[in-house]
């Protein structure tokens, strides 16, 4: 198990200690006695595609946009990228060749919106946002979510790009549904779900999570990402968390809610992410076969990340820099 001490040691071995601890130190922002924040905003998001998403989020904040605008617009970048094969347009399809999308969003007022099993819409996160802002509901699914999107002016388009159609046809020859650790990332270095958390310079928090889910999944399968409390949870008084990896494990433990509850009970975001991964280890016997990663922020702007397996990384935008950091892991 790679604990935080070992994580810092390995960071030192990699020669990044001079950078990383100062980043960590600077990221451990405290609310000053006057209530003003120092060093905010902070944006954190999953995987390499987080760099571009964070940059867009930060731009929105710098232009005076709200924190919920920032998280939505941030994750729209990978959603629209046809070369990103785990989110939105160009996502790896389900077993039957359909790209089906899940997304969720939460704002600082504790409101939530989500869509699941949504087809033909490039930006499920924006549909989730409208569910949150304009309806009395939290979650819309499948054809109902699509109907709602179209009624709200979203254009339908085929999300299965020619490249992914070819890859799916190749895969479908034996339809061997055998999800493995970091499975979506092989063999073409695809990257997973984007979960993005932000805290603005007034210490207001929001989060967004969007994905095409498990490639080759059974048609109709919905993962953790649109389930409030599983793939995403934001409590503006306490902190926020989001998850990536095998959604079934996150759903069985209500992972993101658990991380935020651990923070509420006094843990740092790092400790909270570690404890949530441990919960999966303790409760889900098949955990060894899969990857899970959590990232989290607390109200003070401290962040944490932890995964089950090595290989998870996250993008951190803080103190005028936007950088990738490898997460410590249980195994
Ligand atoms: C899901 N958690 O649908 C998402 C996708 C993901 O690695 O992150 N897969 O289960």
Short mmCIF file of C-alpha atoms and ligand atoms in Angstrom, two decimals, residues 102 184 192-193 211 213-214 221 223-225 244-248, ligand 1:
data_model
loop_
_atom_site.label_atom_id
_atom_site.label_comp_id
_atom_site.label_asym_id
_atom_site.label_seq_id
_atom_site.Cartn_x
_atom_site.Cartn_y
_atom_site.Cartn_z
CA UNK A 102 -24.02 9.61 -18.04
CA UNK A 184 -10.60 1.84 -21.24
CA UNK A 192 -11.59 7.79 -18.30
CA UNK A 193 -14.48 9.77 -17.03
CA UNK A 211 -18.63 9.90 -19.11
CA UNK A 213 -19.05 4.82 -19.11
CA UNK A 214 -17.59 1.39 -19.52
CA UNK A 221 -26.00 -0.06 -18.09
CA UNK A 223 -22.52 3.70 -13.94
CA UNK A 224 -21.74 5.74 -10.87
CA UNK A 225 -21.12 9.05 -12.64
CA UNK A 244 -13.55 7.42 -11.72
CA UNK A 245 -13.06 3.75 -12.48
CA UNK A 246 -15.35 0.76 -12.18
CA UNK A 247 -18.63 2.42 -11.30
CA UNK A 248 -20.18 -0.69 -9.81
C1 LIG B 1 -18.49 4.22 -15.04
N1 LIG B 1 -17.04 5.42 -13.55
O1 LIG B 1 -19.35 4.34 -15.90
C2 LIG B 1 -17.53 5.37 -14.89
C3 LIG B 1 -16.53 5.24 -15.97
C4 LIG B 1 -15.15 5.17 -15.58
O2 LIG B 1 -13.34 3.75 -15.70
O3 LIG B 1 -14.63 6.03 -14.91
N2 LIG B 1 -14.56 4.07 -15.99
O4 LIG B 1 -18.35 3.24 -14.32
#
